[in-house]
Amino acid sequence: MRHPLSPALLRLALLCIAALGGNAASAADGNDFCDNANPLTVQPYEPAGGGCEVDMFSDRPGPLDPAGGLRLHDLPWAQLQRPVATATAPVDLSVQVGELGFADGEVLIEWSFRSDKTGERRVLALSLWREADPKSGPPAPTRVLAQWYSPAQADWSLADPLSALAPAQTATVVDLSPGRRLTQFRLAFDGRQVAVAVQNGQAGHVFALPDSGWRPLRLRNAILSDRALPAGHGVRLLWPLELFGP
């Protein structure tokens, strides 16, 4: 495993350039976070039967990525126009892990938050990783780390190679690795705390915020790798329709 601030982030600079270039799309052109363009009308892949498909496979063309190159999936939360999360009406997302074929790299799921009172930021980063090139036997199991950052910079993100090189004020790391094949995440936010779990709620952890008045800021998905991934390597995630609903 590499530390989140490894040279892998320099490789991601190319992804950020691509995301800001020809692959970017405005809200009017559809949803650039989802590879199925409009998750509310386009039928995505099985098994979930509905949702937002995020396809992070190398050299796999899609409606918004015809060249098939890896790109950063970046969703500003304000674009969703969701109501404020509360204890009685939290944001509760079940994320299906579909095809999974990567090694020597990290899959990043990053959810950031901002305080309306102080402007402080908190960042929840989920890193999925495998040992590179196992010598024999079945592929190495997928490991999951939940990393909770209190960044020193206002716009700090692991998905930004420039800001990620700066130190974070604090970081808490929790191992959520499943005992069997990884199939699902659950993310929840109620305005006061952020909960994350794998495999239908098992081995979960809660990260508390210092006070009330926090809102989600943005959601990012990407792959961090020290080298270009071979064709057909990557991971596919399916975010639920509830991501876009009230």
Short mmCIF file of C-alpha atoms in Angstrom, two decimals, residues 124 126 143-146 173-180 182 184-187 194-207:
data_model
loop_
_atom_site.label_atom_id
_atom_site.label_comp_id
_atom_site.label_asym_id
_atom_site.label_seq_id
_atom_site.Cartn_x
_atom_site.Cartn_y
_atom_site.Cartn_z
CA LEU A 124 -13.58 11.54 4.08
CA LEU A 126 -11.92 5.88 1.03
CA ARG A 143 -8.31 -3.58 1.27
CA VAL A 144 -10.30 -0.53 2.38
CA LEU A 145 -9.04 2.40 4.44
CA ALA A 146 -11.32 5.20 5.64
CA VAL A 173 -7.24 6.28 9.47
CA VAL A 174 -9.54 3.27 10.07
CA ASP A 175 -9.15 -0.14 8.41
CA LEU A 176 -12.54 -1.32 7.06
CA SER A 177 -11.20 -4.19 4.96
CA PRO A 178 -13.90 -6.82 4.32
CA GLY A 179 -13.36 -10.48 5.07
CA ARG A 180 -14.61 -11.48 1.64
CA LEU A 182 -15.89 -6.26 -1.56
CA GLN A 184 -20.87 -2.59 -1.21
CA PHE A 185 -20.26 0.63 0.69
CA ARG A 186 -22.71 2.57 2.81
CA LEU A 187 -22.18 6.28 3.39
CA VAL A 194 -20.36 10.90 8.82
CA ALA A 195 -20.72 7.12 8.91
CA VAL A 196 -19.02 4.67 6.56
CA ALA A 197 -19.32 0.89 6.38
CA VAL A 198 -18.67 -1.99 4.01
CA GLN A 199 -20.66 -5.13 3.20
CA ASN A 200 -24.12 -4.01 4.29
CA GLY A 201 -23.12 -2.11 7.38
CA GLN A 202 -20.59 -4.49 8.89
CA ALA A 203 -17.31 -3.11 10.25
CA GLY A 204 -18.56 0.47 10.21
CA HIS A 205 -17.08 3.62 11.69
CA VAL A 206 -18.48 7.06 12.56
CA PHE A 207 -16.53 10.31 12.22
#
